[in-house]
Structure formats: structure tokens, C-alpha cells
Coordinates of C-alpha atoms in Angstrom, one line a residue:
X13 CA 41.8 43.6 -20.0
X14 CA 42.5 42.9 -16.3
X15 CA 40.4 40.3 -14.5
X16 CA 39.5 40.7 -11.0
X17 CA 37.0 38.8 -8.4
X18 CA 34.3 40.2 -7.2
X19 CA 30.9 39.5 -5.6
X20 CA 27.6 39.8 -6.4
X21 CA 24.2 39.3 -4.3
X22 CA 20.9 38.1 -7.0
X23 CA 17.6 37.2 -5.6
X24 CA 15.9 34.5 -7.7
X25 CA 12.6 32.3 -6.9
X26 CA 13.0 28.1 -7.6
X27 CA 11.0 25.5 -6.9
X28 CA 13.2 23.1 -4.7
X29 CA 11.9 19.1 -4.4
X30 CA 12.5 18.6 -0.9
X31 CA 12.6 15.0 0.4
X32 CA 9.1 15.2 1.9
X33 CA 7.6 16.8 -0.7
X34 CA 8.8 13.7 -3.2
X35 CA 7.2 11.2 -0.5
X36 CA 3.7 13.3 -0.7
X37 CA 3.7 12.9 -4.6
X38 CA 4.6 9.4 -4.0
X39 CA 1.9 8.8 -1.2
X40 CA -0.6 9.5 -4.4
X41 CA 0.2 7.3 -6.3
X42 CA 0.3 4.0 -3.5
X43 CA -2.3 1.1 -3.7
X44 CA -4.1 0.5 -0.5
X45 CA -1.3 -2.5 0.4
X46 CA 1.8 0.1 -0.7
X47 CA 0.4 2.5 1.6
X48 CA 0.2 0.2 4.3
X49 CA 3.2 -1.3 3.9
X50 CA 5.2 2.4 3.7
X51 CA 3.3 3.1 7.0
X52 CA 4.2 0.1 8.8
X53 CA 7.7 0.6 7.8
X54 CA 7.5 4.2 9.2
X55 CA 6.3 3.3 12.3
X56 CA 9.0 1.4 12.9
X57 CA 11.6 4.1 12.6
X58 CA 9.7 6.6 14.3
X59 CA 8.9 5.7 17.9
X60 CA 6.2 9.1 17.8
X61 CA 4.1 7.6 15.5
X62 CA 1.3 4.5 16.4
X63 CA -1.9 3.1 14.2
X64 CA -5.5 3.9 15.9
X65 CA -7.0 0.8 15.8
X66 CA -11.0 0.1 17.5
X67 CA -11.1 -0.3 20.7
X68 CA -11.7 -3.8 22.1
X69 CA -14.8 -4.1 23.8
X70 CA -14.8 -3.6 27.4
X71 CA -15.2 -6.6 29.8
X72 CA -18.0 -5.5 31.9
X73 CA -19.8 -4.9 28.6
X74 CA -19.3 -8.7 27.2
X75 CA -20.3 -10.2 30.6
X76 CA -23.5 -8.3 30.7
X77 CA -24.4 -9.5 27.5
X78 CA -23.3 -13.0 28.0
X79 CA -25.6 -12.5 31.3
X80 CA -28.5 -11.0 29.3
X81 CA -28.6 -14.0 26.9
X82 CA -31.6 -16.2 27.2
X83 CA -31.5 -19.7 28.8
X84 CA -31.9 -22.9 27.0
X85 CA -34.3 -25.3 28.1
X86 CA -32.0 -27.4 29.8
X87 CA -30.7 -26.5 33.2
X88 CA -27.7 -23.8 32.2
X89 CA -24.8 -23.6 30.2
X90 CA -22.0 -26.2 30.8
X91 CA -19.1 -23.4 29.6
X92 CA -21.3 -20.6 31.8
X93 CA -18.8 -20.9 35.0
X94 CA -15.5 -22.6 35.9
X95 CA -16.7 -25.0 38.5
X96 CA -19.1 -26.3 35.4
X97 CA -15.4 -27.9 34.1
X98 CA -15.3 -30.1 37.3
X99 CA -16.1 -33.7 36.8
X100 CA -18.2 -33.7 39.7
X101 CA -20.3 -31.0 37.9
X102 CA -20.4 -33.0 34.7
X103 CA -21.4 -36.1 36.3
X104 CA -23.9 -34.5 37.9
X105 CA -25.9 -33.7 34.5
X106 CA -24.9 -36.6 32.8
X107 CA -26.2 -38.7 35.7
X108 CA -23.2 -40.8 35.3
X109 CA -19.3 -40.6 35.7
X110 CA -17.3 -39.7 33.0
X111 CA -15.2 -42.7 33.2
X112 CA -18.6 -44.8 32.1
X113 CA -19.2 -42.4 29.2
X114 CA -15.1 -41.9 28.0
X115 CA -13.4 -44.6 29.7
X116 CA -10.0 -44.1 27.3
X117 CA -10.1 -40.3 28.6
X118 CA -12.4 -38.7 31.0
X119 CA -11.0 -35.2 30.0
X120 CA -11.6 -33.6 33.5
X121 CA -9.9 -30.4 33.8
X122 CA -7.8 -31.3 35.9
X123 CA -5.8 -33.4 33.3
X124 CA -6.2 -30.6 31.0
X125 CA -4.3 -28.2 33.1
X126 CA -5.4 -24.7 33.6
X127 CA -3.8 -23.4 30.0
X128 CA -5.6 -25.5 27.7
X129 CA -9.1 -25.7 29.9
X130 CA -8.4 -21.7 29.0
X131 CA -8.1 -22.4 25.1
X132 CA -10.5 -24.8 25.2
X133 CA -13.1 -22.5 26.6
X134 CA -12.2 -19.8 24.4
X135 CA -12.6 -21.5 21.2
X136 CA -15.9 -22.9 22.4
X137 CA -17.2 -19.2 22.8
X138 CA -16.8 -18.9 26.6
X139 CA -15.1 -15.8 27.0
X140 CA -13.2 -13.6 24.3
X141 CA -11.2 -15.3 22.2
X142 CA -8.8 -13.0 19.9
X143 CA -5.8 -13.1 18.4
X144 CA -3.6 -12.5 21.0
X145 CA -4.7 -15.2 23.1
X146 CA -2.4 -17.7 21.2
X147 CA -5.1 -19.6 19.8
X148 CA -6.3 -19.2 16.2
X149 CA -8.4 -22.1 14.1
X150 CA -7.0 -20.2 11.5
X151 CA -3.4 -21.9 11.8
X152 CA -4.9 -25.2 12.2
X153 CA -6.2 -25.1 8.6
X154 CA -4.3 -27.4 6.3
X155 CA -2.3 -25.5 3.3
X156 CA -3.0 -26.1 0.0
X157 CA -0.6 -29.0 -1.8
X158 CA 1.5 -27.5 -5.0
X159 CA 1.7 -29.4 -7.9
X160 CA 5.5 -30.5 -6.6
X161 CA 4.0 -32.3 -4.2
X162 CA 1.3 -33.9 -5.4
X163 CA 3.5 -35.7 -8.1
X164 CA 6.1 -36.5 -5.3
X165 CA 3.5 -38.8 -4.3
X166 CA 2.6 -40.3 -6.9
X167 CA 6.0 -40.9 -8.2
X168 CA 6.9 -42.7 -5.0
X169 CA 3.7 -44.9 -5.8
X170 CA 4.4 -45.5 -9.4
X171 CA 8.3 -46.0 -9.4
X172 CA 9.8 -49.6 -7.5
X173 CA 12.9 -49.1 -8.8
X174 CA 15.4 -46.6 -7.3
X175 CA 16.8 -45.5 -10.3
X176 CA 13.8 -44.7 -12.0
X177 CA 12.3 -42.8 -9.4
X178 CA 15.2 -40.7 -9.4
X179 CA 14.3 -40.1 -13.3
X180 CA 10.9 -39.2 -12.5
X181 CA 12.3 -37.0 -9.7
X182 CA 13.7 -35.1 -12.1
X183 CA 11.4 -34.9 -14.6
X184 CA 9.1 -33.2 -12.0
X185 CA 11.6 -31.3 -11.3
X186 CA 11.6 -29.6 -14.9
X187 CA 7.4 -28.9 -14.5
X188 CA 6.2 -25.4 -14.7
X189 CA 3.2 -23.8 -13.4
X190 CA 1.0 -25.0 -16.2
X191 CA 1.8 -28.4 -16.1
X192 CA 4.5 -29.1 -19.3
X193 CA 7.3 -30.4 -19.2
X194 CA 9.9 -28.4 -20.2
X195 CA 13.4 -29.9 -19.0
X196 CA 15.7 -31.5 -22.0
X197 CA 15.6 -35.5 -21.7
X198 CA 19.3 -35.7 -22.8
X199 CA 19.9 -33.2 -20.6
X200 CA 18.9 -35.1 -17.9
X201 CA 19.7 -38.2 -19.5
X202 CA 23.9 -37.2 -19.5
X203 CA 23.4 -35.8 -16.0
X204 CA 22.5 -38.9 -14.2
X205 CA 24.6 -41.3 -16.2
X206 CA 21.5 -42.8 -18.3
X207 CA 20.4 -43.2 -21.5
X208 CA 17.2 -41.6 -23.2
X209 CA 15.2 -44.3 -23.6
X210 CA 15.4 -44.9 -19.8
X211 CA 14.5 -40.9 -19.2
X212 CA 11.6 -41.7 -22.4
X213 CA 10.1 -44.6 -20.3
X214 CA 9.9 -42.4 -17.0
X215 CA 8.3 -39.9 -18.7
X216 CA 5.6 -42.4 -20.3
X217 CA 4.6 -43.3 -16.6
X218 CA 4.5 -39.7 -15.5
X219 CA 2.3 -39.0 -18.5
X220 CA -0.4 -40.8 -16.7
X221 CA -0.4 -39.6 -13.4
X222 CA -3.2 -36.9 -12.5
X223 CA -4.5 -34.4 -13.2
X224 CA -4.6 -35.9 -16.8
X225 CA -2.2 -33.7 -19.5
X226 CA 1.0 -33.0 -16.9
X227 CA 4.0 -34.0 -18.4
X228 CA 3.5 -33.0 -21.6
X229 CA 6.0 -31.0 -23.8
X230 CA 3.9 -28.5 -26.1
X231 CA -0.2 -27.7 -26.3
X232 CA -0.9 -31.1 -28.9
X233 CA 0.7 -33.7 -26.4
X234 CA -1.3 -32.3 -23.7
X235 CA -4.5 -32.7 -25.0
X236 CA -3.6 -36.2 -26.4
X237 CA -2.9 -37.3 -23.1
X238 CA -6.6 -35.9 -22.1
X239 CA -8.2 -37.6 -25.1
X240 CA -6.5 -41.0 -24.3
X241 CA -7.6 -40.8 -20.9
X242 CA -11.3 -40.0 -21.9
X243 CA -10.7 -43.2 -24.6
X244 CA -11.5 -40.7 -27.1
X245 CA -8.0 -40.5 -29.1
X246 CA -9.5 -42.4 -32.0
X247 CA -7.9 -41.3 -36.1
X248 CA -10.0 -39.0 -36.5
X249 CA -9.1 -36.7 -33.0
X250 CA -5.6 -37.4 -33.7
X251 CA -5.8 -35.6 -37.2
X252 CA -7.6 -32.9 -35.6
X253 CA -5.0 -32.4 -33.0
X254 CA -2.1 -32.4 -35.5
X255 CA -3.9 -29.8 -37.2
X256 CA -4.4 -26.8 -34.5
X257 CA -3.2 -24.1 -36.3
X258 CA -5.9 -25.0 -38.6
X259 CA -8.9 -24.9 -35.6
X260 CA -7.3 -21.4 -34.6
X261 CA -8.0 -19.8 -38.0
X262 CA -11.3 -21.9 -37.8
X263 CA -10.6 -23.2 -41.6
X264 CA -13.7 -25.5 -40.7
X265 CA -13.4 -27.1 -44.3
X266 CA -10.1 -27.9 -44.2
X267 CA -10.8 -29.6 -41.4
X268 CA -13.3 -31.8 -42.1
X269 CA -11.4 -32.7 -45.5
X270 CA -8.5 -33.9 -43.0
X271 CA -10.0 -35.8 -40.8
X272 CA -12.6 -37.0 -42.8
X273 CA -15.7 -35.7 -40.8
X274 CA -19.3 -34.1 -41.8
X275 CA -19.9 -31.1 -40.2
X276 CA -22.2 -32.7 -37.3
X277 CA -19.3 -34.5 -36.3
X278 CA -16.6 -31.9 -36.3
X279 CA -18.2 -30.0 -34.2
X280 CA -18.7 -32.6 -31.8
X281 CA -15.2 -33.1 -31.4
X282 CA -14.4 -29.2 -31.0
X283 CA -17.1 -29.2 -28.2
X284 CA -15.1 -32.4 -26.8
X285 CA -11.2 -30.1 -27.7
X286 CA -13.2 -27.1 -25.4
X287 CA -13.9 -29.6 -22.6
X288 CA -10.0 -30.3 -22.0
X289 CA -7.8 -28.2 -20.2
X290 CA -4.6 -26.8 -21.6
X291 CA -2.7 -26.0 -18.5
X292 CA -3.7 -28.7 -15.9
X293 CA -1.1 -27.8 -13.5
X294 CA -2.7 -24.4 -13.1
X295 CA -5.0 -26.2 -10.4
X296 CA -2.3 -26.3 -8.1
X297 CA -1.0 -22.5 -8.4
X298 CA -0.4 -21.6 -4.7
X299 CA -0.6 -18.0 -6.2
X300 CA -4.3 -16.6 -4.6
X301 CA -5.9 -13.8 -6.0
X302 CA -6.2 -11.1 -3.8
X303 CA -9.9 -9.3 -3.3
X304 CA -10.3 -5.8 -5.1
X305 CA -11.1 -2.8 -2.1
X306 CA -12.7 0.3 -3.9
X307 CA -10.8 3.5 -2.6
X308 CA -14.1 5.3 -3.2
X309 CA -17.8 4.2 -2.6
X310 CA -20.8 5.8 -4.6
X311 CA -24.4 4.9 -4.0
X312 CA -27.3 6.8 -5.4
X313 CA -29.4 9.7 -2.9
X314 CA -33.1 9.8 -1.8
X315 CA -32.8 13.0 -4.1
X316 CA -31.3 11.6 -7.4
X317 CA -27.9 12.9 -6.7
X318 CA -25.0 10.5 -5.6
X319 CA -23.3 10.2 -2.5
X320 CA -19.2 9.9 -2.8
X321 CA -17.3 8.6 0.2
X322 CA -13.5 7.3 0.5
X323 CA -13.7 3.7 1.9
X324 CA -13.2 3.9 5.6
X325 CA -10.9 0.4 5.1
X326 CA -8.6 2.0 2.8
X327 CA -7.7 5.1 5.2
X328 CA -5.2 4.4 7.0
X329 CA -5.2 5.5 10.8
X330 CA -2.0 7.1 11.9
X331 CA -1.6 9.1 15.1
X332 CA 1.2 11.3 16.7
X333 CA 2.0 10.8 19.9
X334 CA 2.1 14.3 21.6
X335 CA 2.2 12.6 25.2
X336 CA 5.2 10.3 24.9
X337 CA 7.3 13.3 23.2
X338 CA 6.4 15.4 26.0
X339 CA 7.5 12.8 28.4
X340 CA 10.6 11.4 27.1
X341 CA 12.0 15.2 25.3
X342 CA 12.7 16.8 28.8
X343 CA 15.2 13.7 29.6
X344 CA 17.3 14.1 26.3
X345 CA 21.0 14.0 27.2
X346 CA 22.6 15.9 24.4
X347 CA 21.9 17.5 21.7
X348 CA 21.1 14.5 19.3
X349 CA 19.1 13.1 21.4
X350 CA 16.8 16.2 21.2
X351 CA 17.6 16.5 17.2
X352 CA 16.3 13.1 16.8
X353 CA 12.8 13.9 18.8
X354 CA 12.3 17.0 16.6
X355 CA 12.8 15.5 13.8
X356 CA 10.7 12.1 14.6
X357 CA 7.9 15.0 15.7
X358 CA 8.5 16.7 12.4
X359 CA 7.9 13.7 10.2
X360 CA 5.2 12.4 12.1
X361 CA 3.3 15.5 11.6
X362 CA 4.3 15.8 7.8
X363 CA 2.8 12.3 7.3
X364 CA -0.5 12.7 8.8
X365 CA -0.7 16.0 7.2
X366 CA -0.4 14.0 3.7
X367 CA -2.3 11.2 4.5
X368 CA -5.2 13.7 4.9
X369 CA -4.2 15.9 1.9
X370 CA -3.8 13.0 -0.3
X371 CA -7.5 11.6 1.4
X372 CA -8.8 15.3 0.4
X373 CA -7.3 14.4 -3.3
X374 CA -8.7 11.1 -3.8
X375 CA -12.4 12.6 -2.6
X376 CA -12.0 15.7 -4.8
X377 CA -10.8 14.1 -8.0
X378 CA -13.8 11.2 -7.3
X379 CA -16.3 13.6 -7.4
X380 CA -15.3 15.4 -10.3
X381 CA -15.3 11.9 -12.3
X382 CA -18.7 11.7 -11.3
X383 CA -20.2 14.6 -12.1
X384 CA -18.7 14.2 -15.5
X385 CA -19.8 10.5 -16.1
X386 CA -23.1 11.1 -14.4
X387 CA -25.0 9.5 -17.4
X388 CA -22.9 6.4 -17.5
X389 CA -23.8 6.1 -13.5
X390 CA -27.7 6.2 -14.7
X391 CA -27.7 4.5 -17.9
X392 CA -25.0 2.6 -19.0
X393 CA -21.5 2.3 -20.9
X394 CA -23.2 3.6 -23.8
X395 CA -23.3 7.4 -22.2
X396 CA -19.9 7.4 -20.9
X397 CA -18.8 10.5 -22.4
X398 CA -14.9 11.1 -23.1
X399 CA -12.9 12.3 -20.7
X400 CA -9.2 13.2 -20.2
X401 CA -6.8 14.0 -17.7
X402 CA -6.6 17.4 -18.4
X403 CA -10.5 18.2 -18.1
X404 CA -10.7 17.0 -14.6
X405 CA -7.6 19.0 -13.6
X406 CA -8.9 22.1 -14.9
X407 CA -12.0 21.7 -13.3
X408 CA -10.4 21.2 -9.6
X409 CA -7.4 23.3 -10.3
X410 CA -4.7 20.8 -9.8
X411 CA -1.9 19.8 -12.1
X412 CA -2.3 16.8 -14.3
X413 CA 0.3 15.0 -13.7
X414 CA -1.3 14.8 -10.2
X415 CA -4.6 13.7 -11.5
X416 CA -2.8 10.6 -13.1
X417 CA -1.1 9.9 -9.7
X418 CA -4.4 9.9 -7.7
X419 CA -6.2 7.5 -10.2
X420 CA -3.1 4.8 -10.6
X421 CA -4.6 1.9 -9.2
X422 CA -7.4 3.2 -7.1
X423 CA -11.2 2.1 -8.0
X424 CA -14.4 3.2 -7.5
X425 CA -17.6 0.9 -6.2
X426 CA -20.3 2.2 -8.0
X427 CA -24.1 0.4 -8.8
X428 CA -22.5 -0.9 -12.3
X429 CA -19.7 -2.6 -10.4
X430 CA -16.5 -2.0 -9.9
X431 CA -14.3 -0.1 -12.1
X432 CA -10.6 1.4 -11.9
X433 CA -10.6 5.6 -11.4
X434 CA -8.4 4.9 -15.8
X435 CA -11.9 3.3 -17.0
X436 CA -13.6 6.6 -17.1
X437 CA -10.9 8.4 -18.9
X438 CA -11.6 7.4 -22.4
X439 CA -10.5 8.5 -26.1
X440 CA -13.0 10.8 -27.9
X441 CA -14.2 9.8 -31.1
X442 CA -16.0 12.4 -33.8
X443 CA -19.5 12.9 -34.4
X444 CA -20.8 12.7 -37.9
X445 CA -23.2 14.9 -37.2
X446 CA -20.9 17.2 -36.1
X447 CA -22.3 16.5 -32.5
X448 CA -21.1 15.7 -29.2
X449 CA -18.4 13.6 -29.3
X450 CA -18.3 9.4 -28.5
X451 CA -16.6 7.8 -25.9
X452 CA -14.0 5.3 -26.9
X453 CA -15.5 2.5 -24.6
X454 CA -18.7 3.0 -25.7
X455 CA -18.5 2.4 -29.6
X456 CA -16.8 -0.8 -28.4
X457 CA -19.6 -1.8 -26.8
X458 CA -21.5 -0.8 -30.0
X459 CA -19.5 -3.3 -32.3
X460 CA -19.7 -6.0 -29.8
X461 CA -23.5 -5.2 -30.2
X462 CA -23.7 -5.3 -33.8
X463 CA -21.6 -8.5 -34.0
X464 CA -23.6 -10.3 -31.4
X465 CA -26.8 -9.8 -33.5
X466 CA -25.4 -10.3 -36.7
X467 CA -26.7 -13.5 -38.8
X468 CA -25.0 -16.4 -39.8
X469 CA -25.9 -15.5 -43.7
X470 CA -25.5 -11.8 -42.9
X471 CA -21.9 -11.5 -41.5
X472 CA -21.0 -7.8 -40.6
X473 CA -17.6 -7.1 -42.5
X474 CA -15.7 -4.3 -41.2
X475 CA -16.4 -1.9 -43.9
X476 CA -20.7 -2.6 -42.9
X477 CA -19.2 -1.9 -38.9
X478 CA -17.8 1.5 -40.0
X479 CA -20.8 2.3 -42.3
X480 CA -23.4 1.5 -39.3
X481 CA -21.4 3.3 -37.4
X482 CA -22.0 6.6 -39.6
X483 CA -25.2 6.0 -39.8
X484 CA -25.9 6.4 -35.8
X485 CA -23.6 9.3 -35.4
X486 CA -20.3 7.8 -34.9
X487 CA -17.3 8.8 -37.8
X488 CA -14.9 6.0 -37.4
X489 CA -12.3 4.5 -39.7
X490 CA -12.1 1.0 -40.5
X491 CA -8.6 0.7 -39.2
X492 CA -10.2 1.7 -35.8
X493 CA -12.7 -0.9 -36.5
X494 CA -10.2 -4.0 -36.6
X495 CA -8.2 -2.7 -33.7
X496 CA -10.9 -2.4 -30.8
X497 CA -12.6 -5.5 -32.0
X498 CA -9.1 -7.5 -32.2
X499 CA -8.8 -5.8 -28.9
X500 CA -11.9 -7.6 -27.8
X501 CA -10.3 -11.1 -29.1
X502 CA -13.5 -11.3 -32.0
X503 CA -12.3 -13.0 -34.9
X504 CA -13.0 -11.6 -38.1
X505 CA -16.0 -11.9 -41.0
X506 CA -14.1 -14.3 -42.7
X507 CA -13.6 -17.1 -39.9
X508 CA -16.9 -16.0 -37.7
X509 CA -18.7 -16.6 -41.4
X510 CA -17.1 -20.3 -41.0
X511 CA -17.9 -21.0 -37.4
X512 CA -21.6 -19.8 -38.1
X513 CA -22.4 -21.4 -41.2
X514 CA -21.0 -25.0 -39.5
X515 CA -23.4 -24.1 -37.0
X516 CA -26.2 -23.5 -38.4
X517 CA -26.0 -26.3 -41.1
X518 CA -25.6 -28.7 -37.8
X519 CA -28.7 -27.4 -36.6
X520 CA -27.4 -25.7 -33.3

């Protein structure tokens, strides 16, 4: 069989994941901070593209309502004009020179200078004072000392000796965020040419420095060093501390067998263990938590339907600049020059086109939750009905792998609070009835119910959860049972029997 070469033309269709069209699925899926970054970032590179931002007021504006505010009683504003910063002027009100009233510093103008007479009248309200002025009260604010630096100081207070401040130096240096200790001692004893009983007695005087706790090596030490402090560390405490694995299973009679309590006073001492704090370094965390901003606001209508609206804060505002590329295109020298501009033009246009399709997105797929979790919006977690991904897709006719993109990390203001666009997607459970079906989050709610109002002689096993359960409508195994109330960090029948009966027998 001879071969040969030859050609041959096909016409097939594919769908081709073009640059751009990766960045618009990945625009869906950015935070309100990712999104600002990527634009910020963009702008940079392309010179056609520049942020909208509010006008600043106009002067003639300000000064007519600086003129249009009423008068005091007294004869005028000192910061009204710039002849009231004269010392003649200011004599002239006081009555008297300034050199009688501040004889150290008069603090005419004209030692200020015209510069700081400037700032100053700017941060006492005379005139507009913004941020490009050069003068903020913002930067003047102290920042907040880190737990580093707060024992620095005390170490240089509590150490004399050169040699042992250097061993408490490095202690310190072995502190994590919580407070602890967790450097080796002959570690640090072999690296600075010591031996551990001189790294042990640092670390007793470190144990005492505030806040009460720091230094401390596991969870036992650190609430010993609390107890001491409080002059509470008496036999009794102690056996209680050595014991925690006991006070998390809440084996109450074990306890009290140990330390050799009644039940009145064991539970004093656990209220006295809840009082302490087992990460004292934690007050120093330099880490702040950052403020949630709702992608989508809902409030309620005059006619009992609700009112959806993207956040005007989380949109950002991105404009091409059609007048600057018509300027500066006719002057392109070559070729690249005028491949660049096309394709700056090009990509500024493609991402204010997706900014607005992926605003369209947010808004539609919003809605849609809405009018499917109506009931929760009027009554409560216990109507949130179950919902998927693919149910809200279907019903805007989008893909649902683009429904999961829009609701990563976006959340929705509503008048329950605040909750994230995942909260209202929720597992179905059966009906016993062979009715509608329950929401996931809403029999959780139910248990949490039921075991809030259970009695201390009448503890709710899991098996009585599941059976209550059936009763209202809900078929639910018990394995489902023990993992959304483990889920919700409630102990089970056996300890919350313990906990209540010590209670109740203490009378509280």
C-alpha cells in the first residue's frame, strides 16, 4: 500500500478560553479588596484607564456656606480671616498682649511662618483640609505596642544584670502570639554558653511580668501563673488544674473525689478557671479585624415586597479615557506605538464591560436567592427552605459553576443581619410526612432549641432528638443528630446530664 500526503480542509466548532475571557470568570469570583486591588494594578499598566472618584466640592460653594453660618455672640470668628492671625488683632480681643498671656511663646504668625499658620488653620476647620494638604491627625495617632515590646520593657526593668537580660531577651524571643513560651531552655541554654538553671531562673521572673500567664509552656502553667497572681493557687485549684482533661469531659465526680470538694465549691472554682484567660498574649495581636461590606443590600417595600440593590461602595468606578487616546494616538511614531494604544483601548473597554456584566450577575443571582428564601426574610431561620446551586441557575439560565463563583465571598445585608450569599444554600432533609422538604440550617436550629429547654432531670439523648424530630415532620437519623450538634460544639447527654445535675444540686 503506497502512502502519500495530502490535504484536507474540516470545519469544526470549539469553545476557545481566551485570556480575557479567564479574567471575566475570575472577576466573579474577587472579594471587594481582590477586586480593588486587580483594578489598581491595571490602572497602572494601562495609562487609558482612571477611577471616577466624587468630585470635591467647589470653593465658591464652601465659602458661601462658611459665609452663611451664623455668628456667635462674641464679636466674630478668630480663624474667619488672615489678618485675625496678627498679634495686633489678637491683642486687640484679648485686651492685652500676648506676651502677658504666653510669655514662653507668643505664637504670632509670624514665628509660625506661612506653612504651618496654613496647617494650623486647616486642622482648626478654617478652610478645607483633605488629604492632600499634607496634614492628617490620622498619622499622629500612636500605634498599638505588640506584645515584643511590651516585655522589652519590662525585661529592661526586671533584669540588673547583663547576662540575664540577655536570657530573658531570648526567652521573649521564643513567645508566640498567644503568649507561651515555646523556645527549648537547653536550647538556649547551649547557645549562649549557660547553664539551665540560669535560663530556669530567667524564666521564673518573666513568669511574673504582665499580663499575668505569658511565659508559660502548655495550657496548666498558664493558668497557674493566673491563679497565683489572684492568691488563689491553694491544694485544692492545683488538683483541679492537673486534672483538665477531666473538666473537659466534665466528669464532675471525679472531680470533686480529687480535689476533695462538695459540689458548691467545685463550681466555684470552675466559675474562677472561666474567669482566666488562656492566651494572654492575644491582647497584643497587631492583627485587626477588617469590617464586613455586604455586596448586596435588601430592605423591605412600602408594598411587602423587597427592594435588592448592589452596595454602591463595593462597585468599583472605572472609566476609559476616550479623550487622552484621541490626543496622544495621532502622534504614534511606529507601529508599536499604535499596537500598544489599541490594545490599552481594547482592554480598557473589556474591563468595564465585565465589571458591569459581573455587577448584572451579582444583582441577578441576589434576587433569585431572595425570592427563594422569601420566608426566611419574614420569619426566621426556621423557613429557610433548601436550596442548591443548581436551582438558582436554572432559574436565571446561567451555568452553575458560575453561580458558585458569584456567591464566593460576597454577602448580603438583609433585616436578619448579615449573612454570606453560601448561608442560603443549604442541604435538604426529608419530610416524614412526605411533605416539603427541611432545610439543613433550620433543624439545627431545632436541636439547639430542644436542648436549650431540656431539664436537668429530663436530658434529651440523641435517640429522644431524632424521635422529636419525627414527630414535627423532620426524618432524620441519629448519626445526623450527633454531627450538627457536635458541629455546634454541645456536649453530649451524658456530660450536659453532669453539668446540670451539679447545677441544680448547688442551687443555681
Amino acid at each position: 500500500m503506497a502512502l502519500a500526503a495530502k490535504l484536507q480542509l474540516r470545519q469544526s466548532q470549539s469553545l476557545v478560553m481566551t485570556p480575557q475571557l479567564m479574567q471575566s470568570i475570575r472577576l466573579l469570583q474577587f472579594t471587594h479588596i481582590e477586586l480593588e486591588r486587580f483594578i489598581d494594578d491595571e490602572i497602572e499598566r494601562n495609562p487609558l484607564l482612571e477611577r471616577a472618584e466624587p468630585q470635591d466640592e467647589p470653593v465658591s460653594d464652601q465659602a458661601q456656606k462658611i459665609d452663611a453660618a451664623p455668628e456667635t455672640a462674641t464679636d466674630g470668628d478668630w480663624f474667619e480671616k488672615e489678618a485675625a492671625w496678627s498679634a495686633e488683632a489678637i491683642s486687640e480681643k484679648l485686651d492685652t498682649s500676648l506676651e502677658n498671656l504666653f510669655p514662653d511663646d507668643p505664637g504670632t504668625s509670624e514665628r509660625l511662618g506661612p506653612d504651618l499658620t496654613a496647617q494650623w488653620k486647616s486642622a482648626s476647620g478654617n478652610g478645607s483640609a483633605s488629604s492632600s494638604d499634607g496634614f492628617d491627625v490620622g498619622d499622629m495617632a500612636a500605634a498599638a505596642i505588640t506584645l515584643r515590646e511590651h516585655v522589652g520593657e519590662q525585661v529592661a526593668l526586671a533584669f540588673a544584670d547583663p547576662a540575664a537580660r540577655l536570657i530573658a531577651s531570648e526567652l521573649a524571643d521564643g513567645l508566640d502570639e498567644a503568649g507561651y513560651m515555646r523556645a527549648d531552655m537547653a536550647e538556649i541554654a547551649a547557645r549562649l554558653g549557660t547553664d539551665r538553671a540560669a535560663v530556669a531562673n530567667a524564666l521564673a521572673v518573666c513568669q511574673t511580668f504582665e499580663p499575668a500567664g505569658i511565659f508559660a509552656r502548655d495550657l496548666a502553667e498558664c493558668l497557674s501563673l493566673q491563679l497565683a497572681v489572684r492568691d488563689r493557687l491553694d491544694p485544692a485549684m492545683k488538683a483541679l488544674i492537673a486534672n483538665l482533661e477531666l473538666l473537659a469531659r466534665r466528669d464532675f465526680q471525679s472531680l470533686k473525689r480529687i480535689c476533695g470538694v462538695d459540689e458548691e465549691d467545685l463550681l466555684d472554682m470552675l466559675a474562677e478557671i472561666r474567669a482566666l484567660d488562656p492566651r494572654p498574649g492575644m491582647a497584643f495581636s497587631a492583627g485587626a479585624s477588617d469590617a464586613i461590606i455586604a455586596d448586596v443590600e435588601v430592605r423591605a417595600a412600602n408594598d411587602g415586597s423587597w427592594v435588592i440593590e448592589l452596595n454602591p461602595e463595593t462597585l468599583p468606578r472605572v472609566l476609559v479615557d476616550h479623550i487622552y487616546f484621541a490626543q496622544v494616538s495621532p502622534h504614534a511614531k511606529n507601529q508599536t506605538e499604535k499596537d500598544f494604544l489599541a490594545e490599552c483601548l481594547q482592554n480598557a473597554n473589556w474591563l468595564t464591560r465585565s465589571l458591569d456584566q459581573r455587577a448584572k450577575t451579582i444583582l441577578k443571582v441576589a434576587t433569585e436567592i431572595v425570592r427563594q428564601q422569601d420566608a426566611f426574610l419574614v420569619h426566621g431561620v426556621r423557613h429557610l427552605k433548601p436550596l442548591n446551586l443548581r436551582t438558582v441557575a436554572d432559574a436565571i439560565g446561567m451555568h452553575e459553576s458560575t453561580v458558585s463563583r458569584v456567591t464566593a465571598n460576597k454577602y448580603m445585608l438583609t433585616p436578619r443581619g448579615v449573612f454570606e450569599l453560601r448561608y442560603f444554600f443549604t442541604a435538604s432533609i426529608a419530610s416524614s410526612g412526605g411533605g416539603d422538604a427541611h432545610s439543613s440550617e433550620a433543624v439545627r436550629d431545632r436541636i439547639k432549641q430542644l436542648i436549650d429547654e431540656e431539664k436537668p432531670a429530663d436530658v434529651l439523648s440523641d435517640d429522644a432528638i431524632v424521635d422529636m424530630l419525627r414527630e414535627s415532620g423532620v426524618d432524620i437519623a441519629r448519626r445526623t443528630v450527633a454531627k450538627y450538634r457536635e458541629g455546634m460544639n454541645i456536649p453530649s447527654s451524658v456530660q450536659r446530664r453532669r453539668e446540670k445535675r451539679a447545677l441544680a444540686s448547688a442551687g443555681r
